[in-house]
Amino acid sequence: QTKCFFYRSHIGEQGEGARAVPLAGHVGFDSMPDQLVNKSVNHGFCFNILCVGETGLGKSTLMDTLFNTKFEGEPTQHNQPGVTLKSNTYELQESNVRLKLTVVNTVGFGDQINKEDSYKSIVEFIDAQFEAYLQEELKIKRTLHSYHDTRIHACLYFIAPTGHSLKSLDLVTMKKLDSKVNIIPIVAKSDAISKSELAKFKIKITSELVSNGVQIYQFPTDDESVAEINSTMNSHLPFAVVGSTEEVKIGNKMVKARQYPWGTVQVENENHCDFVKLREMLIRVNMEDLREQTHTRHYELYRRCKLEEMGFKDTDPDSKPFSLQETYEAKRNEFMGELQKKEEEMRQMFVQRVKEKEAELKEAEKELHEKFDRLKKLHQDEKKKVEDKKKSLDDELNMFKQKKTAAELLHNQAQQAGGSTTLKRDKERKK
Amino acid sequence: IVCVCVCVFIYFQQRNLEGYVGFANLPNQVYRKSVKRGFEFTLMVVGESGLGKSTLINSLFLTDLYSKDYPGPSQRIKKTVQVEQSKVLVKEGGVQLTLTIVDTPGFGDAVDNSNCWQPVINYIDSKCEDFLNAESRVNRRSMPDNRVHCCLYFIAPSGHGLKPLDIEFMKRLHDKVNVIPLIAKADTLTPEECQLFKKQIMKEIQEHKIKIYEFPDTEDADDNKLVRKIKEKMPLAVVGSNVVIEVNGKKVRGRQYPWGVAEVENGEHCDFTVLRNMLIRTHMQDLKDVTNNVHYENYRSRKLAAVTCNGVDTTKSKGQLTRSPLAQMEEERREHVMKMKKMEAEMEQVFEMKVKEKKQKLRDSEAELERRHEQMKRNLEAQYKELEEKKRVHEDEKANWEAQQRILEQQKLDASKTMEKNKKKGKIF
């Protein structure tokens, strides 16, 4: 790779192929993990748990039991009109480790008659946290290292202890969530199920999850130091848990338990329930992995989809990789072009409208003229008629005049003749 | 109906735990994962030839990074290349480190050294650019961190002060990389000379407002004491050696002189141990963090601001920088939509007005034509009437005259009849 003419690389360039060299003594970089740990401890840790499950399955109690403390909240009613998510953040400390724990609860889940949209608010909440992180990551001036990460690292899905199978709401919801969050399914209030029923129930649940293609979180087995315990625990999923903050005296110890007339369910007794397993896996062994998976898998998926949606690509049509600058510039040009196109379109639309309207008005004008041409013609005709009439009248008048004149002449002649005759007669008479 | 009412209470409530929960194990989880992942570190050494850079690296990492098979840059005959990198894999106590050493052969060796820092800057920037591009891809995979985490700058042991080149270089690089100035070949200075030299250098560094790498304060009081001690020794005066010598039965790295052995790891001879402890054993992680959180972020925000503002005056609004270029475009899009709405409204207005005008004209024209037509019609009607009148008069006249004529005719007839009678009577001869 000779990208820049002035920089040359030795044998063993990019990572793989870096040649191994022996050390002649103790250099001291084996303290790096400690340095990293110190930094993390100073910075503090952050973990966000989402509890999904119907009202009354003991979600809050389990959280209290897991973290040995009483968190917020009163029990919710069953009359919620929809599913809302309530989130609370707590600062916990154990020895020198500070943990910012956020517990998110689904309120009203499973209470509605029509549960078709129940999963939606959960998905929207999870996406909103991804979006907030993405926005921060994309900022020009950003402060990622002091950003309070609100992305959900683990989703405890509470399954009702019916003993039969998963409800369709559970399957639908988990299917919608499995590509967005690490799902750890647990059987809630498992002290309601007998041991044999529980075994069958777990098998049924696992097979239903598999046959519906629901991806639940697998405890990682790639690290030798924890591979064995993790793989054993994977086979115990879903964990059947019991939660309790009440303490009962067993022997000479006070233990967390639920007391029944027929016996006492001890929360931390592994024969009674899987609470200890859950705590071990969720908190003591895999908390960091849950956080890492959220960041490198679920968040990356969200980010990739979002960027692709916005039209970002990694390579141009010729399969050459884009540099960031090129990408942004291309995006910007495209964006500007789009805006200009919109402007052009609007202008064109107006030009079109103007043309159409002009044509319309011209048409109207033409019609008007035609109308008046017709009227004019009518008028001409009428005028001609009148003229003709006039002419015929004039002719008649002339004829009459002539007639009159002729008659008069005749009359005068006759008169003259008759007059002479009469004159003669009169003359005769006179004689 | 789904109400998406998300209440996020960010009031952090302190909680005391009754009983061991177990998240105190988190550091162990982090430790475990980091060992599995392995570490990487890039160290750059800058200084004129002959200041013992390669030897110091070999001493620091107790290895022959540069050996017969892989000769260091100083061994090369041609010193035309300006920046060289070597990558090695070292393992210790189960911890794997990918170490990249970046050397600058020929730095400051020319007669005219103007801009000899440019290739160094270009190298650092190009590594940041690589990281930025990798980080900004749609499909991101594991991103190797090849950014320069630390730059050791070798000052020649003149004993006087910084050279103009030293000052120029550090000024140009202090906001791109963690700069740690070192006095090279410190075994040519006596302790007193060294003290004065250090004082002078620090004075000049302050005068020129050069920001060298600062050790962070910790919460631990003891650690802070150590930190302060190191700070007092800055810049560290170092000696390196590839040779192991036996001194008092011990095998040590050192430089053999007729008058004695200058031991590399002897704290009274030089500050090598301080450097090694600081660079490798205590502050390696912090050097990476500062590179990532400060130097890289500066590079990134400068780069992205340039892209977003596209050469437009960047003093426009500081607020732009708190957004991503995409959010910026979103904002511009919204502004554009408003602009378009306004434009559309204006055009609409003009359009309506013109249409109204034209229609009005048409109406006026129609009215005018109507009027004229009416007038002509009335004219014609008047003529017609006149004509009728005339005709009527004529008809009357005619009728009268014809009546008269008939009377006259009758008279005539009567007269002629009488005449006949008379003729017959012999009255007329």
mmCIF file of N, CA, C and O in Angstrom, chain B residues 358-414:
data_model
loop_
_atom_site.group_PDB
_atom_site.id
_atom_site.type_symbol
_atom_site.label_atom_id
_atom_site.label_comp_id
_atom_site.label_asym_id
_atom_site.label_seq_id
_atom_site.Cartn_x
_atom_site.Cartn_y
_atom_site.Cartn_z
ATOM 1 N N LYS B 358 -57.312 39.285 -16.262
ATOM 2 C CA LYS B 358 -57.692 38.844 -17.595
ATOM 3 C C LYS B 358 -59.174 38.602 -17.695
ATOM 4 O O LYS B 358 -59.830 38.977 -18.663
ATOM 5 N N LYS B 359 -59.680 37.982 -16.615
ATOM 6 C CA LYS B 359 -61.118 37.693 -16.624
ATOM 7 C C LYS B 359 -61.926 38.982 -16.664
ATOM 8 O O LYS B 359 -62.930 39.085 -17.351
ATOM 9 N N GLN B 360 -61.437 39.927 -15.889
ATOM 10 C CA GLN B 360 -62.124 41.219 -15.853
ATOM 11 C C GLN B 360 -62.137 41.838 -17.245
ATOM 12 O O GLN B 360 -63.168 42.316 -17.713
ATOM 13 N N LYS B 361 -60.977 41.768 -17.880
ATOM 14 C CA LYS B 361 -60.870 42.307 -19.242
ATOM 15 C C LYS B 361 -61.881 41.657 -20.167
ATOM 16 O O LYS B 361 -62.562 42.315 -20.943
ATOM 17 N N LEU B 362 -61.951 40.381 -20.032
ATOM 18 C CA LEU B 362 -62.868 39.619 -20.861
ATOM 19 C C LEU B 362 -64.304 40.062 -20.625
ATOM 20 O O LEU B 362 -65.088 40.253 -21.557
ATOM 21 N N ARG B 363 -64.588 40.223 -19.314
ATOM 22 C CA ARG B 363 -65.940 40.641 -18.983
ATOM 23 C C ARG B 363 -66.232 42.012 -19.576
ATOM 24 O O ARG B 363 -67.294 42.260 -20.137
ATOM 25 N N ASP B 364 -65.259 42.913 -19.415
ATOM 26 C CA ASP B 364 -65.442 44.262 -19.968
ATOM 27 C C ASP B 364 -65.676 44.197 -21.468
ATOM 28 O O ASP B 364 -66.577 44.862 -21.999
ATOM 29 N N SER B 365 -64.846 43.397 -22.097
ATOM 30 C CA SER B 365 -64.964 43.264 -23.538
ATOM 31 C C SER B 365 -66.342 42.749 -23.920
ATOM 32 O O SER B 365 -67.012 43.270 -24.818
ATOM 33 N N GLU B 366 -66.776 41.753 -23.173
ATOM 34 C CA GLU B 366 -68.098 41.186 -23.438
ATOM 35 C C GLU B 366 -69.169 42.255 -23.255
ATOM 36 O O GLU B 366 -70.066 42.407 -24.081
ATOM 37 N N ALA B 367 -69.052 42.969 -22.155
ATOM 38 C CA ALA B 367 -70.045 44.009 -21.885
ATOM 39 C C ALA B 367 -70.099 45.026 -23.021
ATOM 40 O O ALA B 367 -71.168 45.436 -23.468
ATOM 41 N N GLU B 368 -68.895 45.417 -23.460
ATOM 42 C CA GLU B 368 -68.808 46.407 -24.528
ATOM 43 C C GLU B 368 -69.505 45.908 -25.790
ATOM 44 O O GLU B 368 -70.301 46.614 -26.406
ATOM 45 N N LEU B 369 -69.155 44.653 -26.111
ATOM 46 C CA LEU B 369 -69.767 44.096 -27.327
ATOM 47 C C LEU B 369 -71.270 43.990 -27.170
ATOM 48 O O LEU B 369 -72.031 44.301 -28.089
ATOM 49 N N GLU B 370 -71.707 43.595 -26.019
ATOM 50 C CA GLU B 370 -73.132 43.513 -25.745
ATOM 51 C C GLU B 370 -73.793 44.845 -25.993
ATOM 52 O O GLU B 370 -74.812 44.973 -26.662
ATOM 53 N N ARG B 371 -73.140 45.824 -25.413
ATOM 54 C CA ARG B 371 -73.681 47.171 -25.496
ATOM 55 C C ARG B 371 -73.846 47.596 -26.957
ATOM 56 O O ARG B 371 -74.900 48.052 -27.382
ATOM 57 N N ARG B 372 -72.759 47.352 -27.688
ATOM 58 C CA ARG B 372 -72.802 47.775 -29.094
ATOM 59 C C ARG B 372 -73.888 47.031 -29.839
ATOM 60 O O ARG B 372 -74.632 47.592 -30.630
ATOM 61 N N HIS B 373 -73.946 45.785 -29.528
ATOM 62 C CA HIS B 373 -74.955 44.958 -30.192
ATOM 63 C C HIS B 373 -76.352 45.474 -29.887
ATOM 64 O O HIS B 373 -77.211 45.585 -30.761
ATOM 65 N N GLU B 374 -76.546 45.768 -28.620
ATOM 66 C CA GLU B 374 -77.842 46.316 -28.233
ATOM 67 C C GLU B 374 -78.179 47.556 -29.034
ATOM 68 O O GLU B 374 -79.283 47.744 -29.531
ATOM 69 N N GLN B 375 -77.154 48.403 -29.099
ATOM 70 C CA GLN B 375 -77.353 49.664 -29.786
ATOM 71 C C GLN B 375 -77.749 49.454 -31.247
ATOM 72 O O GLN B 375 -78.705 50.035 -31.749
ATOM 73 N N MET B 376 -76.989 48.578 -31.872
ATOM 74 C CA MET B 376 -77.285 48.303 -33.279
ATOM 75 C C MET B 376 -78.680 47.745 -33.431
ATOM 76 O O MET B 376 -79.435 48.130 -34.323
ATOM 77 N N LYS B 377 -79.002 46.892 -32.479
ATOM 78 C CA LYS B 377 -80.324 46.275 -32.549
ATOM 79 C C LYS B 377 -81.407 47.351 -32.472
ATOM 80 O O LYS B 377 -82.353 47.365 -33.235
ATOM 81 N N ARG B 378 -81.192 48.247 -31.513
ATOM 82 C CA ARG B 378 -82.174 49.303 -31.330
ATOM 83 C C ARG B 378 -82.271 50.180 -32.566
ATOM 84 O O ARG B 378 -83.355 50.557 -32.992
ATOM 85 N N ASN B 379 -81.077 50.483 -33.109
ATOM 86 C CA ASN B 379 -81.029 51.246 -34.357
ATOM 87 C C ASN B 379 -81.910 50.613 -35.408
ATOM 88 O O ASN B 379 -82.766 51.258 -36.018
ATOM 89 N N LEU B 380 -81.631 49.352 -35.538
ATOM 90 C CA LEU B 380 -82.353 48.605 -36.560
ATOM 91 C C LEU B 380 -83.841 48.621 -36.295
ATOM 92 O O LEU B 380 -84.663 48.805 -37.218
ATOM 93 N N GLU B 381 -84.172 48.420 -35.031
ATOM 94 C CA GLU B 381 -85.584 48.414 -34.678
ATOM 95 C C GLU B 381 -86.228 49.752 -35.005
ATOM 96 O O GLU B 381 -87.351 49.825 -35.506
ATOM 97 N N ALA B 382 -85.452 50.805 -34.708
ATOM 98 C CA ALA B 382 -85.968 52.153 -34.999
ATOM 99 C C ALA B 382 -86.228 52.293 -36.504
ATOM 100 O O ALA B 382 -87.302 52.764 -36.926
ATOM 101 N N GLN B 383 -85.242 51.860 -37.254
ATOM 102 C CA GLN B 383 -85.381 51.934 -38.719
ATOM 103 C C GLN B 383 -86.612 51.181 -39.163
ATOM 104 O O GLN B 383 -87.400 51.652 -39.994
ATOM 105 N N TYR B 384 -86.720 50.026 -38.592
ATOM 106 C CA TYR B 384 -87.829 49.155 -38.934
ATOM 107 C C TYR B 384 -89.156 49.849 -38.659
ATOM 108 O O TYR B 384 -90.062 49.881 -39.497
ATOM 109 N N LYS B 385 -89.180 50.389 -37.455
ATOM 110 C CA LYS B 385 -90.405 51.090 -37.071
ATOM 111 C C LYS B 385 -90.734 52.197 -38.057
ATOM 112 O O LYS B 385 -91.861 52.354 -38.519
ATOM 113 N N GLU B 386 -89.678 52.979 -38.336
ATOM 114 C CA GLU B 386 -89.806 54.100 -39.267
ATOM 115 C C GLU B 386 -90.394 53.620 -40.574
ATOM 116 O O GLU B 386 -91.310 54.237 -41.125
ATOM 117 N N LEU B 387 -89.797 52.527 -40.998
ATOM 118 C CA LEU B 387 -90.230 51.958 -42.261
ATOM 119 C C LEU B 387 -91.690 51.566 -42.206
ATOM 120 O O LEU B 387 -92.473 51.867 -43.136
ATOM 121 N N GLU B 388 -92.036 50.929 -41.141
ATOM 122 C CA GLU B 388 -93.419 50.503 -40.980
ATOM 123 C C GLU B 388 -94.354 51.702 -41.016
ATOM 124 O O GLU B 388 -95.418 51.702 -41.629
ATOM 125 N N GLU B 389 -93.904 52.738 -40.341
ATOM 126 C CA GLU B 389 -94.690 53.962 -40.277
ATOM 127 C C GLU B 389 -94.899 54.508 -41.681
ATOM 128 O O GLU B 389 -96.004 54.829 -42.105
ATOM 129 N N LYS B 390 -93.768 54.604 -42.370
ATOM 130 C CA LYS B 390 -93.804 55.128 -43.730
ATOM 131 C C LYS B 390 -94.762 54.309 -44.582
ATOM 132 O O LYS B 390 -95.593 54.859 -45.330
ATOM 133 N N LYS B 391 -94.627 53.021 -44.403
ATOM 134 C CA LYS B 391 -95.473 52.127 -45.186
ATOM 135 C C LYS B 391 -96.925 52.372 -44.869
ATOM 136 O O LYS B 391 -97.771 52.461 -45.770
ATOM 137 N N ARG B 392 -97.160 52.482 -43.585
ATOM 138 C CA ARG B 392 -98.535 52.686 -43.150
ATOM 139 C C ARG B 392 -99.092 53.980 -43.761
ATOM 140 O O ARG B 392 -100.197 54.009 -44.353
ATOM 141 N N VAL B 393 -98.277 55.001 -43.675
ATOM 142 C CA VAL B 393 -98.698 56.286 -44.253
ATOM 143 C C VAL B 393 -99.011 56.121 -45.731
ATOM 144 O O VAL B 393 -100.050 56.564 -46.238
ATOM 145 N N HIS B 394 -98.085 55.474 -46.364
ATOM 146 C CA HIS B 394 -98.238 55.254 -47.798
ATOM 147 C C HIS B 394 -99.487 54.448 -48.085
ATOM 148 O O HIS B 394 -100.250 54.744 -49.032
ATOM 149 N N GLU B 395 -99.702 53.455 -47.287
ATOM 150 C CA GLU B 395 -100.859 52.600 -47.483
ATOM 151 C C GLU B 395 -102.126 53.417 -47.351
ATOM 152 O O GLU B 395 -103.067 53.319 -48.152
ATOM 153 N N ASP B 396 -102.106 54.237 -46.305
ATOM 154 C CA ASP B 396 -103.271 55.126 -46.113
ATOM 155 C C ASP B 396 -103.483 55.998 -47.343
ATOM 156 O O ASP B 396 -104.581 56.092 -47.902
ATOM 157 N N GLU B 397 -102.382 56.638 -47.717
ATOM 158 C CA GLU B 397 -102.431 57.543 -48.868
ATOM 159 C C GLU B 397 -102.965 56.809 -50.097
ATOM 160 O O GLU B 397 -103.849 57.323 -50.808
ATOM 161 N N LYS B 398 -102.363 55.673 -50.263
ATOM 162 C CA LYS B 398 -102.750 54.877 -51.434
ATOM 163 C C LYS B 398 -104.220 54.541 -51.374
ATOM 164 O O LYS B 398 -104.963 54.709 -52.365
ATOM 165 N N ALA B 399 -104.596 54.102 -50.206
ATOM 166 C CA ALA B 399 -105.995 53.716 -50.043
ATOM 167 C C ALA B 399 -106.889 54.916 -50.334
ATOM 168 O O ALA B 399 -107.880 54.815 -51.098
ATOM 169 N N ASN B 400 -106.525 56.040 -49.767
ATOM 170 C CA ASN B 400 -107.281 57.258 -50.024
ATOM 171 C C ASN B 400 -107.362 57.562 -51.511
ATOM 172 O O ASN B 400 -108.422 57.807 -52.079
ATOM 173 N N TRP B 401 -106.223 57.640 -52.099
ATOM 174 C CA TRP B 401 -106.128 57.958 -53.506
ATOM 175 C C TRP B 401 -106.932 56.971 -54.336
ATOM 176 O O TRP B 401 -107.668 57.385 -55.239
ATOM 177 N N GLU B 402 -106.765 55.727 -54.000
ATOM 178 C CA GLU B 402 -107.508 54.718 -54.766
ATOM 179 C C GLU B 402 -109.003 54.911 -54.572
ATOM 180 O O GLU B 402 -109.792 54.791 -55.523
ATOM 181 N N ALA B 403 -109.345 55.264 -53.398
ATOM 182 C CA ALA B 403 -110.761 55.540 -53.130
ATOM 183 C C ALA B 403 -111.216 56.724 -53.996
ATOM 184 O O ALA B 403 -112.265 56.663 -54.664
ATOM 185 N N GLN B 404 -110.373 57.757 -53.947
ATOM 186 C CA GLN B 404 -110.664 58.943 -54.768
ATOM 187 C C GLN B 404 -110.819 58.565 -56.232
ATOM 188 O O GLN B 404 -111.758 58.972 -56.906
ATOM 189 N N GLN B 405 -109.865 57.807 -56.664
ATOM 190 C CA GLN B 405 -109.859 57.387 -58.064
ATOM 191 C C GLN B 405 -111.137 56.626 -58.387
ATOM 192 O O GLN B 405 -111.735 56.824 -59.462
ATOM 193 N N ARG B 406 -111.510 55.820 -57.491
ATOM 194 C CA ARG B 406 -112.713 55.042 -57.732
ATOM 195 C C ARG B 406 -113.913 55.981 -57.871
ATOM 196 O O ARG B 406 -114.742 55.840 -58.768
ATOM 197 N N ILE B 407 -113.933 56.983 -56.968
ATOM 198 C CA ILE B 407 -115.011 57.971 -57.046
ATOM 199 C C ILE B 407 -114.964 58.665 -58.396
ATOM 200 O O ILE B 407 -115.986 58.787 -59.090
ATOM 201 N N LEU B 408 -113.754 59.126 -58.742
ATOM 202 C CA LEU B 408 -113.585 59.805 -60.035
ATOM 203 C C LEU B 408 -114.009 58.878 -61.164
ATOM 204 O O LEU B 408 -114.733 59.283 -62.077
ATOM 205 N N GLU B 409 -113.599 57.721 -61.104
ATOM 206 C CA GLU B 409 -113.942 56.718 -62.115
ATOM 207 C C GLU B 409 -115.452 56.575 -62.187
ATOM 208 O O GLU B 409 -116.051 56.558 -63.287
ATOM 209 N N GLN B 410 -116.013 56.500 -61.026
ATOM 210 C CA GLN B 410 -117.458 56.341 -60.952
ATOM 211 C C GLN B 410 -118.161 57.563 -61.600
ATOM 212 O O GLN B 410 -119.058 57.439 -62.425
ATOM 213 N N GLN B 411 -117.569 58.724 -61.201
ATOM 214 C CA GLN B 411 -118.094 59.980 -61.780
ATOM 215 C C GLN B 411 -118.005 59.945 -63.294
ATOM 216 O O GLN B 411 -118.951 60.275 -64.013
ATOM 217 N N LYS B 412 -116.797 59.596 -63.685
ATOM 218 C CA LYS B 412 -116.532 59.509 -65.125
ATOM 219 C C LYS B 412 -117.541 58.572 -65.788
ATOM 220 O O LYS B 412 -118.119 58.883 -66.834
ATOM 221 N N LEU B 413 -117.712 57.479 -65.130
ATOM 222 C CA LEU B 413 -118.632 56.483 -65.652
ATOM 223 C C LEU B 413 -120.039 57.054 -65.705
ATOM 224 O O LEU B 413 -120.746 56.923 -66.710
ATOM 225 N N ASP B 414 -120.401 57.635 -64.590
ATOM 226 C CA ASP B 414 -121.717 58.270 -64.529
ATOM 227 C C ASP B 414 -121.847 59.309 -65.621
ATOM 228 O O ASP B 414 -122.869 59.370 -66.343
#
